[in-house]
Amino acid sequence: MKEYQILLNGETITYQLTYKYMKNIRMRVKGGMLFVSAPYGTPLEYIEKTIQTYQKRILKQINAYQPYAQYCDHGYVLIFNQRYRIVLHDIGIKKCQFHHRDIYVYHRDIQTCIEKMCRQILHDYIEEKIIAYLAYDFDLDMPLIEIKKYKSRWGSCYYRDHRVSFHLGLIHLEKELIDYVILHELVHFLQPNHSALFYQEIAQRMPCYKEIQKRLKEKHT
């Protein structure tokens, strides 16, 4: 993977290029960065011409990107899509506390403190929702819940181990989107693949899932 720069509509954009065994050029914007994959031997001039062809769409996606958090004094973090200001009061204690729409952090390692708090908040929310789903929509035992950091997915179901795992980044999203991810992973206990039957099970429990699924795809992990 190599990093290049290209001028798009007067803006200098950095992109990462990877050559692979593939037939066509692929481009995606993730985390405000453009990633390009191209077949081996494709000239750089042709790759950049292709990027320029789609520059309007690419720039729109790049400029729309906003990080979910800025872990610094007077930075911010989104929790359930609500913005909270970070206020540092360093007394050497790895602890956070809500004060209306502020989060007071009592240690200079702001990110570690806030992520620890967010991990617990997300776990408690997911546990509560799963209990409700199992009470009304599933004939299943309570699975083990894990919160992890993933790079490109929101959750996983390990049905043989009766375990579900969720990306910590879900804490930043609207609860409606989180609920879909929870439901998605629970349905994998009934249908381990993404067959038509799988989505029938989803639709029975969440008829509007396609609209929610579309909104979720617009989010970055």
mmCIF file of C-alpha atoms in Angstrom:
data_model
loop_
_atom_site.group_PDB
_atom_site.id
_atom_site.type_symbol
_atom_site.label_atom_id
_atom_site.label_comp_id
_atom_site.label_asym_id
_atom_site.label_seq_id
_atom_site.Cartn_x
_atom_site.Cartn_y
_atom_site.Cartn_z
ATOM 1 C CA MET A 1 0.000 0.000 0.000
ATOM 2 C CA LYS A 2 1.348 3.410 -0.989
ATOM 3 C CA GLU A 3 0.109 6.898 -0.262
ATOM 4 C CA TYR A 4 -0.408 9.476 -2.997
ATOM 5 C CA GLN A 5 -1.930 12.917 -3.377
ATOM 6 C CA ILE A 6 -4.299 14.161 -6.056
ATOM 7 C CA LEU A 7 -5.962 17.498 -6.745
ATOM 8 C CA LEU A 8 -9.768 17.232 -6.872
ATOM 9 C CA ASN A 9 -11.775 20.376 -7.544
ATOM 10 C CA GLY A 10 -9.034 22.525 -6.032
ATOM 11 C CA GLU A 11 -8.600 20.315 -2.930
ATOM 12 C CA THR A 12 -5.480 18.232 -2.331
ATOM 13 C CA ILE A 13 -6.650 14.761 -1.334
ATOM 14 C CA THR A 14 -4.444 12.017 0.082
ATOM 15 C CA TYR A 15 -5.361 8.485 -0.961
ATOM 16 C CA GLN A 16 -3.954 5.027 -0.326
ATOM 17 C CA LEU A 17 -3.379 2.741 -3.304
ATOM 18 C CA THR A 18 -3.109 -1.043 -3.176
ATOM 19 C CA TYR A 19 -2.462 -3.292 -6.155
ATOM 20 C CA LYS A 20 -4.274 -6.648 -6.126
ATOM 21 C CA TYR A 21 -5.270 -9.560 -8.306
ATOM 22 C CA MET A 22 -8.559 -8.116 -9.525
ATOM 23 C CA LYS A 23 -10.282 -7.015 -12.740
ATOM 24 C CA ASN A 24 -11.430 -3.470 -12.021
ATOM 25 C CA ILE A 25 -10.480 -0.442 -9.953
ATOM 26 C CA ARG A 26 -12.357 -0.109 -6.672
ATOM 27 C CA MET A 27 -12.627 2.985 -4.509
ATOM 28 C CA ARG A 28 -14.072 3.575 -1.067
ATOM 29 C CA VAL A 29 -14.015 6.368 1.471
ATOM 30 C CA LYS A 30 -13.542 5.290 5.073
ATOM 31 C CA GLY A 31 -12.760 7.507 8.026
ATOM 32 C CA GLY A 32 -12.428 10.506 5.746
ATOM 33 C CA MET A 33 -9.709 8.773 3.714
ATOM 34 C CA LEU A 34 -9.887 7.521 0.120
ATOM 35 C CA PHE A 35 -8.746 3.920 -0.420
ATOM 36 C CA VAL A 36 -8.154 2.675 -3.950
ATOM 37 C CA SER A 37 -7.537 -0.907 -5.103
ATOM 38 C CA ALA A 38 -6.363 -1.539 -8.656
ATOM 39 C CA PRO A 39 -5.262 -4.525 -10.762
ATOM 40 C CA TYR A 40 -1.542 -5.138 -10.950
ATOM 41 C CA GLY A 41 0.054 -3.195 -13.790
ATOM 42 C CA THR A 42 -2.585 -0.445 -13.948
ATOM 43 C CA PRO A 43 -0.836 2.873 -14.781
ATOM 44 C CA LEU A 44 -1.070 5.524 -12.091
ATOM 45 C CA GLU A 45 -2.300 8.019 -14.694
ATOM 46 C CA TYR A 46 -5.295 5.802 -15.485
ATOM 47 C CA ILE A 47 -6.047 5.306 -11.781
ATOM 48 C CA GLU A 48 -6.038 9.041 -11.123
ATOM 49 C CA LYS A 49 -8.172 9.697 -14.194
ATOM 50 C CA THR A 50 -10.714 7.249 -12.756
ATOM 51 C CA ILE A 51 -10.607 9.020 -9.392
ATOM 52 C CA GLN A 52 -11.225 12.357 -11.096
ATOM 53 C CA THR A 53 -14.221 10.905 -12.933
ATOM 54 C CA TYR A 54 -15.905 10.286 -9.561
ATOM 55 C CA GLN A 55 -14.422 13.297 -7.758
ATOM 56 C CA LYS A 56 -17.769 14.902 -6.919
ATOM 57 C CA ARG A 57 -19.006 11.804 -5.101
ATOM 58 C CA ILE A 58 -15.632 11.213 -3.429
ATOM 59 C CA LEU A 59 -15.327 14.773 -2.145
ATOM 60 C CA LYS A 60 -18.879 14.692 -0.823
ATOM 61 C CA GLN A 61 -18.109 11.569 1.215
ATOM 62 C CA ILE A 62 -14.770 12.887 2.463
ATOM 63 C CA ASN A 63 -16.167 16.275 3.497
ATOM 64 C CA ALA A 64 -19.164 14.676 5.196
ATOM 65 C CA TYR A 65 -16.891 12.698 7.488
ATOM 66 C CA GLN A 66 -16.860 13.739 11.123
ATOM 67 C CA PRO A 67 -15.073 11.690 13.780
ATOM 68 C CA TYR A 68 -17.235 10.320 16.561
ATOM 69 C CA ALA A 69 -14.866 11.720 19.174
ATOM 70 C CA GLN A 70 -11.987 14.083 19.775
ATOM 71 C CA TYR A 71 -10.298 12.878 22.928
ATOM 72 C CA CYS A 72 -8.864 16.083 24.349
ATOM 73 C CA ASP A 73 -9.760 18.765 26.858
ATOM 74 C CA HIS A 74 -12.791 20.601 25.462
ATOM 75 C CA GLY A 75 -13.069 17.943 22.767
ATOM 76 C CA TYR A 76 -16.193 15.835 22.442
ATOM 77 C CA VAL A 77 -17.627 12.343 22.186
ATOM 78 C CA LEU A 78 -20.911 11.101 20.723
ATOM 79 C CA ILE A 79 -22.852 8.732 22.965
ATOM 80 C CA PHE A 80 -26.025 7.347 21.405
ATOM 81 C CA ASN A 81 -25.640 10.108 18.792
ATOM 82 C CA GLN A 82 -25.714 12.824 21.475
ATOM 83 C CA ARG A 83 -22.702 15.133 21.670
ATOM 84 C CA TYR A 84 -20.967 15.546 25.034
ATOM 85 C CA ARG A 85 -18.177 17.999 25.722
ATOM 86 C CA ILE A 86 -15.047 16.630 27.407
ATOM 87 C CA VAL A 87 -13.738 18.580 30.397
ATOM 88 C CA LEU A 88 -10.415 17.483 31.900
ATOM 89 C CA HIS A 89 -9.873 17.709 35.679
ATOM 90 C CA ASP A 90 -6.712 15.642 36.083
ATOM 91 C CA ILE A 91 -6.444 14.334 39.648
ATOM 92 C CA GLY A 92 -4.853 11.047 38.649
ATOM 93 C CA ILE A 93 -8.000 8.929 38.927
ATOM 94 C CA LYS A 94 -9.140 6.980 35.857
ATOM 95 C CA LYS A 95 -12.775 7.921 36.181
ATOM 96 C CA CYS A 96 -15.411 9.863 34.226
ATOM 97 C CA GLN A 97 -18.609 11.518 35.355
ATOM 98 C CA PHE A 98 -21.534 13.083 33.506
ATOM 99 C CA HIS A 99 -22.493 16.683 34.290
ATOM 100 C CA HIS A 100 -25.473 17.487 32.075
ATOM 101 C CA ARG A 101 -23.944 17.567 28.549
ATOM 102 C CA ASP A 102 -20.359 17.536 29.798
ATOM 103 C CA ILE A 103 -18.191 14.579 30.733
ATOM 104 C CA TYR A 104 -15.633 15.333 33.413
ATOM 105 C CA VAL A 105 -12.522 13.195 33.053
ATOM 106 C CA TYR A 106 -10.258 12.899 36.093
ATOM 107 C CA HIS A 107 -7.139 11.528 34.377
ATOM 108 C CA ARG A 108 -4.954 12.823 31.546
ATOM 109 C CA ASP A 109 -5.450 9.567 29.611
ATOM 110 C CA ILE A 110 -8.767 10.847 28.318
ATOM 111 C CA GLN A 111 -9.387 8.238 25.622
ATOM 112 C CA THR A 112 -8.820 5.256 27.912
ATOM 113 C CA CYS A 113 -11.122 6.695 30.567
ATOM 114 C CA ILE A 114 -13.944 7.520 28.181
ATOM 115 C CA GLU A 115 -13.708 4.248 26.271
ATOM 116 C CA LYS A 116 -13.900 2.314 29.545
ATOM 117 C CA MET A 117 -17.048 4.228 30.477
ATOM 118 C CA CYS A 118 -18.535 3.795 26.988
ATOM 119 C CA ARG A 119 -17.805 0.066 27.041
ATOM 120 C CA GLN A 120 -19.865 -0.333 30.213
ATOM 121 C CA ILE A 121 -22.704 1.881 28.954
ATOM 122 C CA LEU A 122 -22.909 -0.065 25.682
ATOM 123 C CA HIS A 123 -22.721 -3.450 27.402
ATOM 124 C CA ASP A 124 -25.551 -2.509 29.774
ATOM 125 C CA TYR A 125 -27.715 -1.261 26.905
ATOM 126 C CA ILE A 126 -27.133 -4.357 24.762
ATOM 127 C CA GLU A 127 -27.786 -6.653 27.710
ATOM 128 C CA GLU A 128 -31.071 -4.895 28.426
ATOM 129 C CA LYS A 129 -32.182 -5.129 24.783
ATOM 130 C CA ILE A 130 -31.220 -8.791 24.462
ATOM 131 C CA ILE A 131 -33.203 -9.648 27.597
ATOM 132 C CA ALA A 132 -36.228 -7.912 26.047
ATOM 133 C CA TYR A 133 -35.759 -9.683 22.694
ATOM 134 C CA LEU A 134 -35.463 -13.072 24.385
ATOM 135 C CA ALA A 135 -38.588 -12.431 26.429
ATOM 136 C CA TYR A 136 -40.789 -11.673 23.420
ATOM 137 C CA ASP A 137 -39.126 -12.653 20.127
ATOM 138 C CA PHE A 138 -36.742 -15.577 20.637
ATOM 139 C CA ASP A 139 -36.738 -18.962 22.334
ATOM 140 C CA LEU A 140 -33.066 -18.769 23.277
ATOM 141 C CA ASP A 141 -30.913 -18.770 26.381
ATOM 142 C CA MET A 142 -29.024 -15.611 27.275
ATOM 143 C CA PRO A 143 -25.778 -15.499 25.260
ATOM 144 C CA LEU A 144 -22.441 -14.239 26.491
ATOM 145 C CA ILE A 145 -21.976 -10.589 25.459
ATOM 146 C CA GLU A 146 -18.592 -9.183 24.459
ATOM 147 C CA ILE A 147 -17.598 -5.635 23.527
ATOM 148 C CA LYS A 148 -14.592 -5.363 21.211
ATOM 149 C CA LYS A 149 -12.985 -2.994 18.744
ATOM 150 C CA TYR A 150 -13.513 -4.049 15.134
ATOM 151 C CA LYS A 151 -12.153 -2.384 12.022
ATOM 152 C CA SER A 152 -14.903 -3.147 9.531
ATOM 153 C CA ARG A 153 -17.931 -4.735 11.196
ATOM 154 C CA TRP A 154 -20.474 -3.902 13.840
ATOM 155 C CA GLY A 155 -20.920 -7.314 15.400
ATOM 156 C CA SER A 156 -20.444 -11.068 15.212
ATOM 157 C CA CYS A 157 -22.383 -14.133 16.326
ATOM 158 C CA TYR A 158 -20.522 -17.234 17.484
ATOM 159 C CA TYR A 159 -23.531 -19.516 17.600
ATOM 160 C CA ARG A 160 -21.556 -22.657 18.464
ATOM 161 C CA ASP A 161 -20.207 -20.906 21.577
ATOM 162 C CA HIS A 162 -23.528 -19.155 22.259
ATOM 163 C CA ARG A 163 -21.714 -15.824 22.219
ATOM 164 C CA VAL A 164 -22.290 -12.438 20.575
ATOM 165 C CA SER A 165 -19.702 -9.735 20.102
ATOM 166 C CA PHE A 166 -20.293 -6.061 19.340
ATOM 167 C CA HIS A 167 -18.065 -3.228 18.140
ATOM 168 C CA LEU A 168 -17.400 -0.562 20.764
ATOM 169 C CA GLY A 169 -18.076 2.061 18.079
ATOM 170 C CA LEU A 170 -21.798 1.281 18.291
ATOM 171 C CA ILE A 171 -21.896 3.542 21.355
ATOM 172 C CA HIS A 172 -21.715 6.545 19.024
ATOM 173 C CA LEU A 173 -24.804 5.621 16.961
ATOM 174 C CA GLU A 174 -28.542 6.125 17.397
ATOM 175 C CA LYS A 175 -30.168 3.443 19.524
ATOM 176 C CA GLU A 176 -32.393 2.394 16.614
ATOM 177 C CA LEU A 177 -29.297 1.405 14.619
ATOM 178 C CA ILE A 178 -27.806 -0.425 17.590
ATOM 179 C CA ASP A 179 -31.060 -2.342 18.024
ATOM 180 C CA TYR A 180 -30.824 -3.551 14.431
ATOM 181 C CA VAL A 181 -27.280 -4.845 14.967
ATOM 182 C CA ILE A 182 -28.370 -6.651 18.127
ATOM 183 C CA LEU A 183 -31.313 -8.234 16.318
ATOM 184 C CA HIS A 184 -29.107 -9.142 13.352
ATOM 185 C CA GLU A 185 -26.693 -11.078 15.550
ATOM 186 C CA LEU A 186 -29.442 -12.823 17.521
ATOM 187 C CA VAL A 187 -31.105 -14.033 14.322
ATOM 188 C CA HIS A 188 -27.838 -15.746 13.421
ATOM 189 C CA PHE A 189 -28.636 -18.234 16.188
ATOM 190 C CA LEU A 190 -31.625 -19.245 14.027
ATOM 191 C CA GLN A 191 -30.043 -18.809 10.586
ATOM 192 C CA PRO A 192 -26.215 -18.842 10.575
ATOM 193 C CA ASN A 193 -25.915 -17.308 7.085
ATOM 194 C CA HIS A 194 -27.462 -14.342 5.244
ATOM 195 C CA SER A 195 -30.015 -16.320 3.279
ATOM 196 C CA ALA A 196 -33.539 -15.244 2.378
ATOM 197 C CA LEU A 197 -34.734 -17.084 5.477
ATOM 198 C CA PHE A 198 -32.391 -15.003 7.593
ATOM 199 C CA TYR A 199 -33.933 -11.752 6.380
ATOM 200 C CA GLN A 200 -37.427 -13.175 6.766
ATOM 201 C CA GLU A 201 -36.652 -13.689 10.441
ATOM 202 C CA ILE A 202 -35.366 -10.104 10.651
ATOM 203 C CA ALA A 203 -38.479 -8.729 8.915
ATOM 204 C CA GLN A 204 -40.815 -10.538 11.296
ATOM 205 C CA ARG A 205 -39.261 -8.726 14.225
ATOM 206 C CA MET A 206 -38.326 -5.422 12.547
ATOM 207 C CA PRO A 207 -40.473 -4.733 9.445
ATOM 208 C CA CYS A 208 -38.611 -1.475 8.660
ATOM 209 C CA TYR A 209 -35.187 -3.118 8.790
ATOM 210 C CA LYS A 210 -34.222 -2.201 5.197
ATOM 211 C CA GLU A 211 -34.441 1.514 5.905
ATOM 212 C CA ILE A 212 -32.435 1.104 9.112
ATOM 213 C CA GLN A 213 -29.912 -1.114 7.349
ATOM 214 C CA LYS A 214 -29.420 1.601 4.721
ATOM 215 C CA ARG A 215 -28.768 4.219 7.401
ATOM 216 C CA LEU A 216 -26.294 1.922 9.126
ATOM 217 C CA LYS A 217 -24.320 1.434 5.916
ATOM 218 C CA GLU A 218 -23.800 5.195 5.763
ATOM 219 C CA LYS A 219 -21.991 5.095 9.094
ATOM 220 C CA HIS A 220 -18.306 4.329 9.520
ATOM 221 C CA THR A 221 -16.939 1.868 12.044
#
